[in-house]
């Protein structure tokens, strides 16, 4: 009976220890930095990640703001490494931020520096399609920039030296010598011809003076001619205006006269028609009267009974 | 005195004898008015332009203002005591002008030689206008020839002869005048309609 009680106490103590262990583990897990940071992804392709480890520092402005949580080489792309970062929530990771690998020259340990854009910006929130976290693009470390600049300068200097060598080739040197010789000859000839040139210049100047004076005379003559021509043009225009008015007046009067003649001719034609008709009728009437006068007995004694019309009778 | 008196008495006796040989006063004549009793037939459409109407031509026979008749085909005679108040051709011209104005066949109608210019001219001729008395009471017959001329173009637009026959109600001048009035109305009606149909 006593032993059974002791077993119970041992079991309870064991259970308490296990529960304490679990609580401790939970406490330890909950207090880890994983619970207090944002995660970001970055892919490195141009920079070496030598010396980078899990829990390596993630820095911004030289201050540790997070750590490397995981990294792995991307499947199928041998030079591309996927690195998962965890950054303190209070750290502003802005849109346009770049990640560069910084390596301690003595220890060789690597860290990742986050470089926000100089002008600031909105927080980096966008999660690309197919990713779990926002992606920070890879930047270029300053040392690499310096190296690249030096390399470009070396290449440019090499090219300049090559061109200078080409310029000083034997053929170019010969051509340059020949050119200088020709220049020397020209200079000599120019020196000999200088008096003639001076005389020619003086002659040209005198000729220009004469032309100038002639030009002045010609200008005056042209001005006078232009004035006369202008007056003539004005007079011609005035004459044309008068002539046009006269022609229009003549045209109107001719049109009116034509209409008047037409009207008169028409009316005269009507009168002639009417007069001719009247004359014709008068002639017919005279004939009829003459025929009636040819029978005086009818005038004296009246109509005969045979000439009475229907229903007519003598009294 | 006696010597002068005797010839004067003889002359007066001769004059009286001559007068007694003349017939006595004739029966009075009747003057009829040629009219257009109507009714007025309106033209289908009014033709724009002025129509000048020339006075109707007529032969010498019809220039006498007496009613004409015919007892035998091919002959014409005048009633002795029945007169028109006006020569029938002149009267028909006037009636036609009145009717054309009333029917509005043209924008305006005026007589020729009236001092007016017109686009159209209507020439008419009275061919026959008499009482056909061959079979009592007879018929009134009117024949008029008309031609429409476009004066501003000098073209003949159309020519036609119009004939109207109307029965005479009584075998005398009065009946003849009544029938001749109706015949005049019919011919004028037909002329108005024809003027609306002529193209040009």
GROMACS .gro file of C-alpha atoms in nm:
model
  515
    1UNK     CA    1   0.000   0.000   0.000
    2UNK     CA    2   0.279   0.241   0.076
    3UNK     CA    3   0.465   0.152  -0.239
    4UNK     CA    4   0.160   0.230  -0.449
    5UNK     CA    5   0.143   0.580  -0.295
    6UNK     CA    6   0.507   0.634  -0.372
    7UNK     CA    7   0.453   0.538  -0.739
    8UNK     CA    8   0.173   0.788  -0.762
    9UNK     CA    9   0.393   1.066  -0.630
   10UNK     CA   10   0.670   0.968  -0.871
   11UNK     CA   11   0.423   0.968  -1.161
   12UNK     CA   12   0.282   1.304  -1.063
   13UNK     CA   13   0.626   1.450  -1.032
   14UNK     CA   14   0.719   1.311  -1.375
   15UNK     CA   15   0.407   1.460  -1.529
   16UNK     CA   16   0.480   1.794  -1.362
   17UNK     CA   17   0.833   1.792  -1.499
   18UNK     CA   18   0.707   1.709  -1.847
   19UNK     CA   19   0.448   1.987  -1.825
   20UNK     CA   20   0.718   2.226  -1.702
   21UNK     CA   21   0.938   2.123  -1.989
   22UNK     CA   22   0.660   2.181  -2.239
   23UNK     CA   23   0.583   2.520  -2.089
   24UNK     CA   24   0.949   2.611  -2.104
   25UNK     CA   25   0.978   2.507  -2.462
   26UNK     CA   26   0.670   2.703  -2.551
   27UNK     CA   27   0.806   3.004  -2.367
   28UNK     CA   28   1.135   2.972  -2.539
   29UNK     CA   29   0.969   2.935  -2.878
   30UNK     CA   30   0.737   3.230  -2.817
   31UNK     CA   31   1.015   3.453  -2.709
   32UNK     CA   32   1.219   3.392  -3.016
   33UNK     CA   33   1.274   3.667  -3.270
   34UNK     CA   34   1.068   3.474  -3.524
   35UNK     CA   35   0.753   3.596  -3.364
   36UNK     CA   36   0.848   3.962  -3.387
   37UNK     CA   37   0.958   4.029  -3.745
   38UNK     CA   38   0.847   4.056  -4.104
   39UNK     CA   39   0.984   3.822  -4.357
   40UNK     CA   40   1.122   3.920  -4.698
   41UNK     CA   41   1.274   3.728  -4.981
   42UNK     CA   42   1.568   3.828  -5.188
   43UNK     CA   43   1.741   3.659  -5.475
   44UNK     CA   44   2.116   3.699  -5.521
   45UNK     CA   45   2.260   3.629  -5.862
   46UNK     CA   46   2.549   3.871  -5.911
   47UNK     CA   47   2.706   3.868  -5.569
   48UNK     CA   48   2.888   3.591  -5.387
   49UNK     CA   49   2.726   3.474  -5.064
   50UNK     CA   50   3.049   3.340  -4.924
   51UNK     CA   51   3.049   3.371  -4.542
   52UNK     CA   52   2.668   3.400  -4.521
   53UNK     CA   53   2.507   3.175  -4.263
   54UNK     CA   54   2.171   3.115  -4.101
   55UNK     CA   55   2.121   3.391  -3.844
   56UNK     CA   56   2.368   3.616  -4.023
   57UNK     CA   57   2.289   3.978  -3.961
   58UNK     CA   58   2.052   4.183  -4.170
   59UNK     CA   59   2.148   4.548  -4.133
   60UNK     CA   60   2.019   4.881  -4.231
   61UNK     CA   61   2.226   5.196  -4.198
   62UNK     CA   62   2.485   4.978  -4.011
   63UNK     CA   63   2.231   4.866  -3.747
   64UNK     CA   64   2.120   4.508  -3.710
   65UNK     CA   65   1.753   4.494  -3.793
   66UNK     CA   66   1.708   4.124  -3.859
   67UNK     CA   67   1.865   3.798  -3.950
   68UNK     CA   68   1.892   3.546  -4.228
   69UNK     CA   69   1.634   3.278  -4.168
   70UNK     CA   70   1.697   3.050  -4.461
   71UNK     CA   71   1.871   3.029  -4.796
   72UNK     CA   72   1.880   2.786  -5.081
   73UNK     CA   73   1.994   2.768  -5.442
   74UNK     CA   74   1.702   2.804  -5.679
   75UNK     CA   75   1.625   2.484  -5.863
   76UNK     CA   76   1.741   2.494  -6.224
   77UNK     CA   77   1.929   2.821  -6.184
   78UNK     CA   78   2.272   2.750  -6.049
   79UNK     CA   79   2.378   3.111  -5.996
   80UNK     CA   80   2.060   3.226  -5.825
   81UNK     CA   81   2.026   3.195  -5.447
   82UNK     CA   82   1.703   3.246  -5.258
   83UNK     CA   83   1.753   3.406  -4.918
   84UNK     CA   84   1.477   3.447  -4.662
   85UNK     CA   85   1.519   3.742  -4.428
   86UNK     CA   86   1.343   3.834  -4.111
   87UNK     CA   87   1.337   4.202  -4.031
   88UNK     CA   88   1.220   4.373  -3.719
   89UNK     CA   89   0.868   4.507  -3.754
   90UNK     CA   90   0.976   4.857  -3.656
   91UNK     CA   91   1.222   4.875  -3.945
   92UNK     CA   92   1.086   5.064  -4.245
   93UNK     CA   93   1.151   4.853  -4.551
   94UNK     CA   94   1.042   5.080  -4.834
   95UNK     CA   95   0.945   5.018  -5.187
   96UNK     CA   96   1.266   5.042  -5.393
   97UNK     CA   97   1.486   4.894  -5.121
   98UNK     CA   98   1.787   4.690  -5.239
   99UNK     CA   99   1.979   4.410  -5.071
  100UNK     CA  100   2.356   4.388  -5.099
  101UNK     CA  101   2.600   4.145  -4.944
  102UNK     CA  102   2.853   4.306  -4.710
  103UNK     CA  103   3.151   4.098  -4.599
  104UNK     CA  104   3.383   4.165  -4.306
  105UNK     CA  105   3.735   4.194  -4.447
  106UNK     CA  106   3.901   4.022  -4.151
  107UNK     CA  107   3.657   3.753  -4.039
  108UNK     CA  108   3.507   3.695  -4.379
  109UNK     CA  109   3.160   3.678  -4.225
  110UNK     CA  110   2.891   3.809  -4.453
  111UNK     CA  111   2.583   4.012  -4.368
  112UNK     CA  112   2.306   4.160  -4.577
  113UNK     CA  113   2.265   4.535  -4.594
  114UNK     CA  114   1.925   4.677  -4.684
  115UNK     CA  115   1.948   5.013  -4.863
  116UNK     CA  116   1.628   5.214  -4.877
  117UNK     CA  117   1.587   5.466  -5.158
  118UNK     CA  118   1.724   5.811  -5.073
  119UNK     CA  119   1.397   5.989  -5.132
  120UNK     CA  120   1.194   5.752  -4.915
  121UNK     CA  121   0.866   5.598  -5.027
  122UNK     CA  122   0.583   5.373  -4.925
  123UNK     CA  123   0.643   5.047  -4.732
  124UNK     CA  124   0.721   4.741  -4.937
  125UNK     CA  125   0.401   4.540  -4.913
  126UNK     CA  126   0.349   4.389  -5.256
  127UNK     CA  127   0.391   4.012  -5.270
  128UNK     CA  128   0.474   3.892  -5.624
  129UNK     CA  129   0.268   3.615  -5.770
  130UNK     CA  130   0.402   3.273  -5.670
  131UNK     CA  131   0.590   3.406  -5.365
  132UNK     CA  132   0.502   3.398  -4.996
  133UNK     CA  133   0.674   3.722  -4.894
  134UNK     CA  134   0.765   4.057  -5.048
  135UNK     CA  135   1.078   4.035  -5.261
  136UNK     CA  136   1.368   4.274  -5.211
  137UNK     CA  137   1.565   4.316  -5.534
  138UNK     CA  138   1.938   4.255  -5.537
  139UNK     CA  139   2.153   4.566  -5.530
  140UNK     CA  140   2.505   4.640  -5.631
  141UNK     CA  141   2.760   4.677  -5.351
  142UNK     CA  142   2.971   4.992  -5.351
  143UNK     CA  143   3.287   4.796  -5.380
  144UNK     CA  144   3.157   4.630  -5.691
  145UNK     CA  145   3.064   4.971  -5.829
  146UNK     CA  146   3.413   5.095  -5.768
  147UNK     CA  147   3.554   4.783  -5.927
  148UNK     CA  148   3.331   4.819  -6.229
  149UNK     CA  149   3.428   5.184  -6.269
  150UNK     CA  150   3.797   5.101  -6.249
  151UNK     CA  151   3.748   4.825  -6.501
  152UNK     CA  152   3.571   5.061  -6.741
  153UNK     CA  153   3.846   5.319  -6.696
  154UNK     CA  154   4.106   5.055  -6.773
  155UNK     CA  155   3.927   4.954  -7.087
  156UNK     CA  156   3.891   5.317  -7.198
  157UNK     CA  157   4.259   5.382  -7.133
  158UNK     CA  158   4.353   5.076  -7.327
  159UNK     CA  159   4.139   5.191  -7.619
  160UNK     CA  160   4.292   5.539  -7.606
  161UNK     CA  161   4.642   5.397  -7.609
  162UNK     CA  162   4.555   5.181  -7.903
  163UNK     CA  163   4.421   5.477  -8.098
  164UNK     CA  164   4.719   5.692  -8.010
  165UNK     CA  165   4.946   5.419  -8.131
  166UNK     CA  166   4.750   5.401  -8.453
  167UNK     CA  167   4.779   5.777  -8.495
  168UNK     CA  168   5.152   5.759  -8.457
  169UNK     CA  169   5.194   5.478  -8.706
  170UNK     CA  170   5.466   5.502  -8.969
  171UNK     CA  171   5.228   5.583  -9.252
  172UNK     CA  172   5.060   5.857  -9.048
  173UNK     CA  173   5.392   6.001  -8.953
  174UNK     CA  174   5.494   6.011  -9.320
  175UNK     CA  175   5.167   6.175  -9.419
  176UNK     CA  176   5.203   6.428  -9.142
  177UNK     CA  177   5.552   6.508  -9.257
  178UNK     CA  178   5.434   6.555  -9.611
  179UNK     CA  179   5.151   6.781  -9.497
  180UNK     CA  180   5.387   6.994  -9.301
  181UNK     CA  181   5.611   7.019  -9.606
  182UNK     CA  182   5.324   7.131  -9.821
  183UNK     CA  183   5.220   7.383  -9.563
  184UNK     CA  184   5.569   7.519  -9.556
  185UNK     CA  185   5.568   7.553  -9.935
  186UNK     CA  186   5.231   7.726  -9.934
  187UNK     CA  187   5.347   7.967  -9.670
  188UNK     CA  188   5.650   8.054  -9.880
  189UNK     CA  189   5.447   8.113 -10.191
  190UNK     CA  190   5.203   8.318  -9.994
  191UNK     CA  191   5.480   8.535  -9.869
  192UNK     CA  192   5.598   8.596 -10.225
  193UNK     CA  193   5.250   8.672 -10.349
  194UNK     CA  194   5.162   8.897 -10.057
  195UNK     CA  195   5.231   9.230 -10.241
  196UNK     CA  196   5.013   9.128 -10.531
  197UNK     CA  197   4.746   9.019 -10.291
  198UNK     CA  198   4.760   9.352 -10.113
  199UNK     CA  199   4.728   9.533 -10.448
  200UNK     CA  200   4.435   9.311 -10.544
  201UNK     CA  201   4.260   9.382 -10.216
  202UNK     CA  202   4.311   9.755 -10.262
  203UNK     CA  203   4.177   9.735 -10.618
  204UNK     CA  204   3.876   9.544 -10.498
  205UNK     CA  205   3.814   9.807 -10.233
  206UNK     CA  206   3.833  10.086 -10.492
  207UNK     CA  207   3.599   9.895 -10.722
  208UNK     CA  208   3.357   9.844 -10.435
  209UNK     CA  209   3.363  10.217 -10.364
  210UNK     CA  210   3.282  10.292 -10.726
  211UNK     CA  211   3.003  10.037 -10.730
  212UNK     CA  212   2.872  10.185 -10.412
  213UNK     CA  213   2.856  10.533 -10.560
  214UNK     CA  214   2.699  10.395 -10.877
  215UNK     CA  215   2.452  10.205 -10.664
  216UNK     CA  216   2.354  10.529 -10.495
  217UNK     CA  217   2.286  10.696 -10.831
  218UNK     CA  218   2.099  10.393 -10.954
  219UNK     CA  219   1.895  10.388 -10.635
  220UNK     CA  220   1.792  10.750 -10.688
  221UNK     CA  221   1.700  10.678 -11.049
  222UNK     CA  222   1.506  10.370 -10.949
  223UNK     CA  223   1.323  10.563 -10.680
  224UNK     CA  224   1.224  10.829 -10.932
  225UNK     CA  225   1.112  10.567 -11.181
  226UNK     CA  226   0.918  10.390 -10.910
  227UNK     CA  227   0.746  10.713 -10.814
  228UNK     CA  228   0.653  10.786 -11.173
  229UNK     CA  229   0.531  10.432 -11.217
  230UNK     CA  230   0.324  10.460 -10.898
  231UNK     CA  231   0.165  10.782 -11.019
  232UNK     CA  232   0.098  10.625 -11.356
  233UNK     CA  233  -0.057  10.321 -11.187
  234UNK     CA  234  -0.280  10.541 -10.975
  235UNK     CA  235  -0.392  10.738 -11.278
  236UNK     CA  236  -0.455  10.420 -11.472
  237UNK     CA  237  -0.658  10.273 -11.186
  238UNK     CA  238  -0.865  10.589 -11.162
  239UNK     CA  239  -0.918  10.588 -11.536
  240UNK     CA  240  -1.022  10.225 -11.524
  241UNK     CA  241  -1.270  10.298 -11.247
  242UNK     CA  242  -1.420  10.579 -11.449
  243UNK     CA  243  -1.424  10.364 -11.762
  244UNK     CA  244  -1.586  10.080 -11.577
  245UNK     CA  245  -1.854  10.310 -11.441
  246UNK     CA  246  -1.913  10.450 -11.787
  247UNK     CA  247  -1.935  10.104 -11.938
  248UNK     CA  248  -2.177   9.991 -11.670
  249UNK     CA  249  -2.388  10.299 -11.730
  250UNK     CA  250  -2.380  10.238 -12.104
  251UNK     CA  251  -2.467   9.874 -12.046
  252UNK     CA  252  -2.763   9.965 -11.827
  253UNK     CA  253  -2.883  10.225 -12.069
  254UNK     CA  254  -2.842   9.984 -12.359
  255UNK     CA  255  -3.037   9.720 -12.169
  256UNK     CA  256  -3.309   9.972 -12.089
  257UNK     CA  257  -3.310  10.093 -12.447
  258UNK     CA  258  -3.330   9.737 -12.573
  259UNK     CA  259  -3.626   9.669 -12.345
  260UNK     CA  260  -3.788   9.992 -12.455
  261UNK     CA  261  -3.738   9.907 -12.822
  262UNK     CA  262  -3.876   9.561 -12.765
  263UNK     CA  263  -4.175   9.702 -12.583
  264UNK     CA  264  -4.237   9.960 -12.850
  265UNK     CA  265  -4.199   9.705 -13.128
  266UNK     CA  266  -4.439   9.470 -12.956
  267UNK     CA  267  -4.700   9.735 -12.902
  268UNK     CA  268  -4.656   9.862 -13.256
  269UNK     CA  269  -4.699   9.509 -13.383
  270UNK     CA  270  -5.022   9.478 -13.191
  271UNK     CA  271  -5.147   9.807 -13.335
  272UNK     CA  272  -5.055   9.698 -13.684
  273UNK     CA  273  -5.239   9.371 -13.636
  274UNK     CA  274  -5.545   9.546 -13.505
  275UNK     CA  275  -5.540   9.813 -13.773
  276UNK     CA  276  -5.501   9.556 -14.047
  277UNK     CA  277  -5.792   9.363 -13.911
  278UNK     CA  278  -6.006   9.674 -13.891
  279UNK     CA  279  -5.918   9.767 -14.248
  280UNK     CA  280  -6.003   9.420 -14.364
  281UNK     CA  281  -6.337   9.425 -14.185
  282UNK     CA  282  -6.408   9.776 -14.315
  283UNK     CA  283  -6.339   9.662 -14.669
  284UNK     CA  284  -6.573   9.368 -14.625
  285UNK     CA  285  -6.838   9.598 -14.483
  286UNK     CA  286  -6.801   9.837 -14.776
  287UNK     CA  287  -6.843   9.550 -15.017
  288UNK     CA  288  -7.158   9.440 -14.838
  289UNK     CA  289  -7.292   9.794 -14.837
  290UNK     CA  290  -7.222   9.826 -15.207
  291UNK     CA  291  -7.406   9.502 -15.267
  292UNK     CA  292  -7.706   9.632 -15.073
  293UNK     CA  293  -7.706   9.960 -15.260
  294UNK     CA  294  -7.715   9.764 -15.583
  295UNK     CA  295  -8.081   9.689 -15.506
  296UNK     CA  296  -8.247  10.029 -15.450
  297UNK     CA  297  -8.599   9.892 -15.465
  298UNK     CA  298  -8.540   9.717 -15.135
  299UNK     CA  299  -8.433  10.046 -14.987
  300UNK     CA  300  -8.744  10.215 -15.125
  301UNK     CA  301  -9.005   9.947 -15.081
  302UNK     CA  302  -8.863   9.730 -14.801
  303UNK     CA  303  -8.800   9.357 -14.799
  304UNK     CA  304  -8.987   9.130 -15.028
  305UNK     CA  305  -9.207   8.861 -14.873
  306UNK     CA  306  -8.969   8.595 -15.002
  307UNK     CA  307  -8.681   8.738 -14.802
  308UNK     CA  308  -8.858   8.726 -14.467
  309UNK     CA  309  -8.702   8.506 -14.210
  310UNK     CA  310  -8.866   8.225 -14.014
  311UNK     CA  311  -9.168   8.355 -13.826
  312UNK     CA  312  -9.147   8.697 -13.991
  313UNK     CA  313  -9.433   8.847 -14.183
  314UNK     CA  314  -9.516   9.178 -14.346
  315UNK     CA  315  -9.779   9.395 -14.185
  316UNK     CA  316  -9.939  13.532 -15.969
  317UNK     CA  317 -10.176  13.282 -16.133
  318UNK     CA  318  -9.907  13.208 -16.385
  319UNK     CA  319  -9.673  13.098 -16.102
  320UNK     CA  320  -9.935  12.924 -15.895
  321UNK     CA  321 -10.035  12.663 -16.145
  322UNK     CA  322  -9.690  12.495 -16.180
  323UNK     CA  323  -9.653  12.484 -15.805
  324UNK     CA  324  -9.986  12.310 -15.764
  325UNK     CA  325  -9.892  12.059 -16.033
  326UNK     CA  326  -9.558  11.987 -15.859
  327UNK     CA  327  -9.726  11.933 -15.520
  328UNK     CA  328  -9.979  11.696 -15.675
  329UNK     CA  329  -9.698  11.494 -15.834
  330UNK     CA  330  -9.504  11.478 -15.504
  331UNK     CA  331  -9.809  11.357 -15.315
  332UNK     CA  332  -9.874  11.096 -15.580
  333UNK     CA  333  -9.515  10.968 -15.547
  334UNK     CA  334  -9.536  10.941 -15.174
  335UNK     CA  335  -9.858  10.751 -15.189
  336UNK     CA  336  -9.684  10.492 -15.407
  337UNK     CA  337  -9.431  10.410 -15.128
  338UNK     CA  338  -9.520  10.137 -14.881
  339UNK     CA  339  -9.647  10.229 -14.541
  340UNK     CA  340  -9.438  10.210 -14.225
  341UNK     CA  341  -9.269   9.866 -14.182
  342UNK     CA  342  -9.314   9.652 -13.870
  343UNK     CA  343  -9.070   9.741 -13.589
  344UNK     CA  344  -8.742   9.550 -13.565
  345UNK     CA  345  -8.633   9.355 -13.256
  346UNK     CA  346  -8.276   9.377 -13.118
  347UNK     CA  347  -8.149   9.074 -12.934
  348UNK     CA  348  -7.853   9.071 -12.693
  349UNK     CA  349  -7.608   8.787 -12.745
  350UNK     CA  350  -7.532   8.660 -12.392
  351UNK     CA  351  -7.341   8.389 -12.214
  352UNK     CA  352  -7.587   8.246 -11.963
  353UNK     CA  353  -7.316   8.032 -11.802
  354UNK     CA  354  -7.250   7.875 -11.559
  355UNK     CA  355  -6.880   7.961 -11.545
  356UNK     CA  356  -6.649   7.660 -11.570
  357UNK     CA  357  -6.330   7.721 -11.373
  358UNK     CA  358  -6.003   7.632 -11.546
  359UNK     CA  359  -5.814   7.330 -11.412
  360UNK     CA  360  -5.506   7.543 -11.353
  361UNK     CA  361  -5.408   7.903 -11.402
  362UNK     CA  362  -5.139   7.943 -11.665
  363UNK     CA  363  -4.884   8.209 -11.570
  364UNK     CA  364  -4.854   8.493 -11.816
  365UNK     CA  365  -5.067   8.749 -11.990
  366UNK     CA  366  -5.310   8.645 -12.264
  367UNK     CA  367  -5.389   8.897 -12.535
  368UNK     CA  368  -5.721   8.838 -12.705
  369UNK     CA  369  -5.751   8.954 -13.062
  370UNK     CA  370  -6.091   9.061 -13.186
  371UNK     CA  371  -6.271   8.776 -13.358
  372UNK     CA  372  -6.244   8.774 -13.736
  373UNK     CA  373  -6.565   8.736 -13.932
  374UNK     CA  374  -6.668   8.735 -14.294
  375UNK     CA  375  -6.850   9.033 -14.441
  376UNK     CA  376  -7.180   8.847 -14.408
  377UNK     CA  377  -7.143   8.813 -14.033
  378UNK     CA  378  -7.031   9.172 -13.990
  379UNK     CA  379  -7.391   9.277 -14.022
  380UNK     CA  380  -7.562   9.276 -13.684
  381UNK     CA  381  -7.858   9.073 -13.801
  382UNK     CA  382  -7.956   8.720 -13.708
  383UNK     CA  383  -7.877   8.477 -13.987
  384UNK     CA  384  -8.070   8.173 -14.094
  385UNK     CA  385  -8.062   7.907 -14.362
  386UNK     CA  386  -8.354   7.733 -14.519
  387UNK     CA  387  -8.149   7.540 -14.771
  388UNK     CA  388  -7.804   7.386 -14.729
  389UNK     CA  389  -7.528   7.611 -14.859
  390UNK     CA  390  -7.728   7.930 -14.828
  391UNK     CA  391  -7.743   8.203 -14.568
  392UNK     CA  392  -7.988   8.488 -14.523
  393UNK     CA  393  -8.066   8.746 -14.260
  394UNK     CA  394  -8.379   8.797 -14.064
  395UNK     CA  395  -8.543   9.116 -14.183
  396UNK     CA  396  -8.664   9.242 -13.849
  397UNK     CA  397  -8.431   9.069 -13.597
  398UNK     CA  398  -8.102   9.236 -13.508
  399UNK     CA  399  -7.820   9.178 -13.265
  400UNK     CA  400  -7.736   9.474 -13.048
  401UNK     CA  401  -7.374   9.434 -13.157
  402UNK     CA  402  -7.190   9.257 -13.433
  403UNK     CA  403  -7.180   8.891 -13.320
  404UNK     CA  404  -6.802   8.860 -13.369
  405UNK     CA  405  -6.730   9.161 -13.149
  406UNK     CA  406  -6.982   9.045 -12.893
  407UNK     CA  407  -6.839   8.692 -12.884
  408UNK     CA  408  -6.490   8.836 -12.833
  409UNK     CA  409  -6.608   9.033 -12.534
  410UNK     CA  410  -6.798   8.736 -12.388
  411UNK     CA  411  -6.492   8.516 -12.430
  412UNK     CA  412  -6.269   8.768 -12.252
  413UNK     CA  413  -6.515   8.794 -11.964
  414UNK     CA  414  -6.530   8.420 -11.933
  415UNK     CA  415  -6.151   8.373 -11.944
  416UNK     CA  416  -6.107   8.624 -11.668
  417UNK     CA  417  -6.380   8.463 -11.455
  418UNK     CA  418  -6.240   8.114 -11.509
  419UNK     CA  419  -5.882   8.231 -11.428
  420UNK     CA  420  -5.741   8.036 -11.720
  421UNK     CA  421  -5.451   8.282 -11.738
  422UNK     CA  422  -5.290   8.512 -11.486
  423UNK     CA  423  -5.437   8.803 -11.677
  424UNK     CA  424  -5.634   8.865 -11.996
  425UNK     CA  425  -5.633   9.183 -12.202
  426UNK     CA  426  -5.745   9.284 -12.550
  427UNK     CA  427  -5.482   9.303 -12.822
  428UNK     CA  428  -5.354   9.654 -12.902
  429UNK     CA  429  -5.447   9.767 -12.555
  430UNK     CA  430  -5.094   9.885 -12.477
  431UNK     CA  431  -5.006   9.571 -12.288
  432UNK     CA  432  -4.738   9.315 -12.361
  433UNK     CA  433  -4.839   8.954 -12.326
  434UNK     CA  434  -4.677   8.614 -12.358
  435UNK     CA  435  -4.976   8.452 -12.528
  436UNK     CA  436  -5.224   8.556 -12.796
  437UNK     CA  437  -5.556   8.397 -12.880
  438UNK     CA  438  -5.679   8.445 -13.238
  439UNK     CA  439  -6.037   8.347 -13.320
  440UNK     CA  440  -6.250   8.344 -13.631
  441UNK     CA  441  -6.628   8.323 -13.657
  442UNK     CA  442  -6.693   8.066 -13.928
  443UNK     CA  443  -7.070   8.023 -13.898
  444UNK     CA  444  -7.341   8.144 -13.667
  445UNK     CA  445  -7.694   8.092 -13.792
  446UNK     CA  446  -8.035   7.939 -13.746
  447UNK     CA  447  -8.060   7.620 -13.949
  448UNK     CA  448  -8.427   7.644 -14.041
  449UNK     CA  449  -8.441   7.371 -14.303
  450UNK     CA  450  -8.660   7.164 -14.075
  451UNK     CA  451  -8.874   7.366 -13.835
  452UNK     CA  452  -8.813   7.462 -13.563
  453UNK     CA  453  -8.448   7.396 -13.653
  454UNK     CA  454  -8.110   7.417 -13.481
  455UNK     CA  455  -7.873   7.700 -13.388
  456UNK     CA  456  -7.524   7.634 -13.519
  457UNK     CA  457  -7.200   7.805 -13.414
  458UNK     CA  458  -6.852   7.730 -13.555
  459UNK     CA  459  -6.548   7.914 -13.419
  460UNK     CA  460  -6.184   7.853 -13.504
  461UNK     CA  461  -5.929   7.933 -13.233
  462UNK     CA  462  -5.549   7.931 -13.226
  463UNK     CA  463  -5.316   7.994 -12.933
  464UNK     CA  464  -4.984   8.162 -13.012
  465UNK     CA  465  -4.678   8.203 -12.791
  466UNK     CA  466  -4.588   8.560 -12.875
  467UNK     CA  467  -4.243   8.576 -12.711
  468UNK     CA  468  -4.133   8.272 -12.911
  469UNK     CA  469  -4.342   8.327 -13.222
  470UNK     CA  470  -4.477   7.973 -13.214
  471UNK     CA  471  -4.821   7.827 -13.269
  472UNK     CA  472  -4.914   7.621 -12.966
  473UNK     CA  473  -5.245   7.483 -13.091
  474UNK     CA  474  -5.540   7.531 -13.323
  475UNK     CA  475  -5.891   7.386 -13.309
  476UNK     CA  476  -6.243   7.439 -13.446
  477UNK     CA  477  -6.527   7.439 -13.196
  478UNK     CA  478  -6.878   7.344 -13.300
  479UNK     CA  479  -7.200   7.376 -13.102
  480UNK     CA  480  -7.552   7.281 -13.205
  481UNK     CA  481  -7.852   7.377 -12.995
  482UNK     CA  482  -8.218   7.308 -13.073
  483UNK     CA  483  -8.432   7.612 -13.145
  484UNK     CA  484  -8.740   7.614 -12.921
  485UNK     CA  485  -8.966   7.808 -13.159
  486UNK     CA  486  -8.956   7.865 -13.530
  487UNK     CA  487  -8.889   8.235 -13.516
  488UNK     CA  488  -8.614   8.488 -13.441
  489UNK     CA  489  -8.678   8.482 -13.069
  490UNK     CA  490  -8.630   8.108 -13.048
  491UNK     CA  491  -8.325   8.132 -13.272
  492UNK     CA  492  -8.166   8.398 -13.050
  493UNK     CA  493  -8.220   8.186 -12.737
  494UNK     CA  494  -8.062   7.881 -12.899
  495UNK     CA  495  -7.773   8.086 -13.034
  496UNK     CA  496  -7.700   8.214 -12.681
  497UNK     CA  497  -7.674   7.856 -12.557
  498UNK     CA  498  -7.450   7.763 -12.847
  499UNK     CA  499  -7.223   8.056 -12.765
  500UNK     CA  500  -7.200   7.938 -12.404
  501UNK     CA  501  -7.102   7.587 -12.510
  502UNK     CA  502  -6.833   7.704 -12.747
  503UNK     CA  503  -6.686   7.940 -12.486
  504UNK     CA  504  -6.688   7.657 -12.231
  505UNK     CA  505  -6.495   7.434 -12.466
  506UNK     CA  506  -6.242   7.705 -12.552
  507UNK     CA  507  -6.165   7.763 -12.183
  508UNK     CA  508  -6.109   7.392 -12.126
  509UNK     CA  509  -5.896   7.361 -12.439
  510UNK     CA  510  -5.672   7.652 -12.336
  511UNK     CA  511  -5.592   7.466 -12.015
  512UNK     CA  512  -5.490   7.159 -12.209
  513UNK     CA  513  -5.261   7.318 -12.466
  514UNK     CA  514  -4.893   7.263 -12.383
  515UNK     CA  515  -4.645   7.544 -12.389
   0.00000   0.00000   0.00000
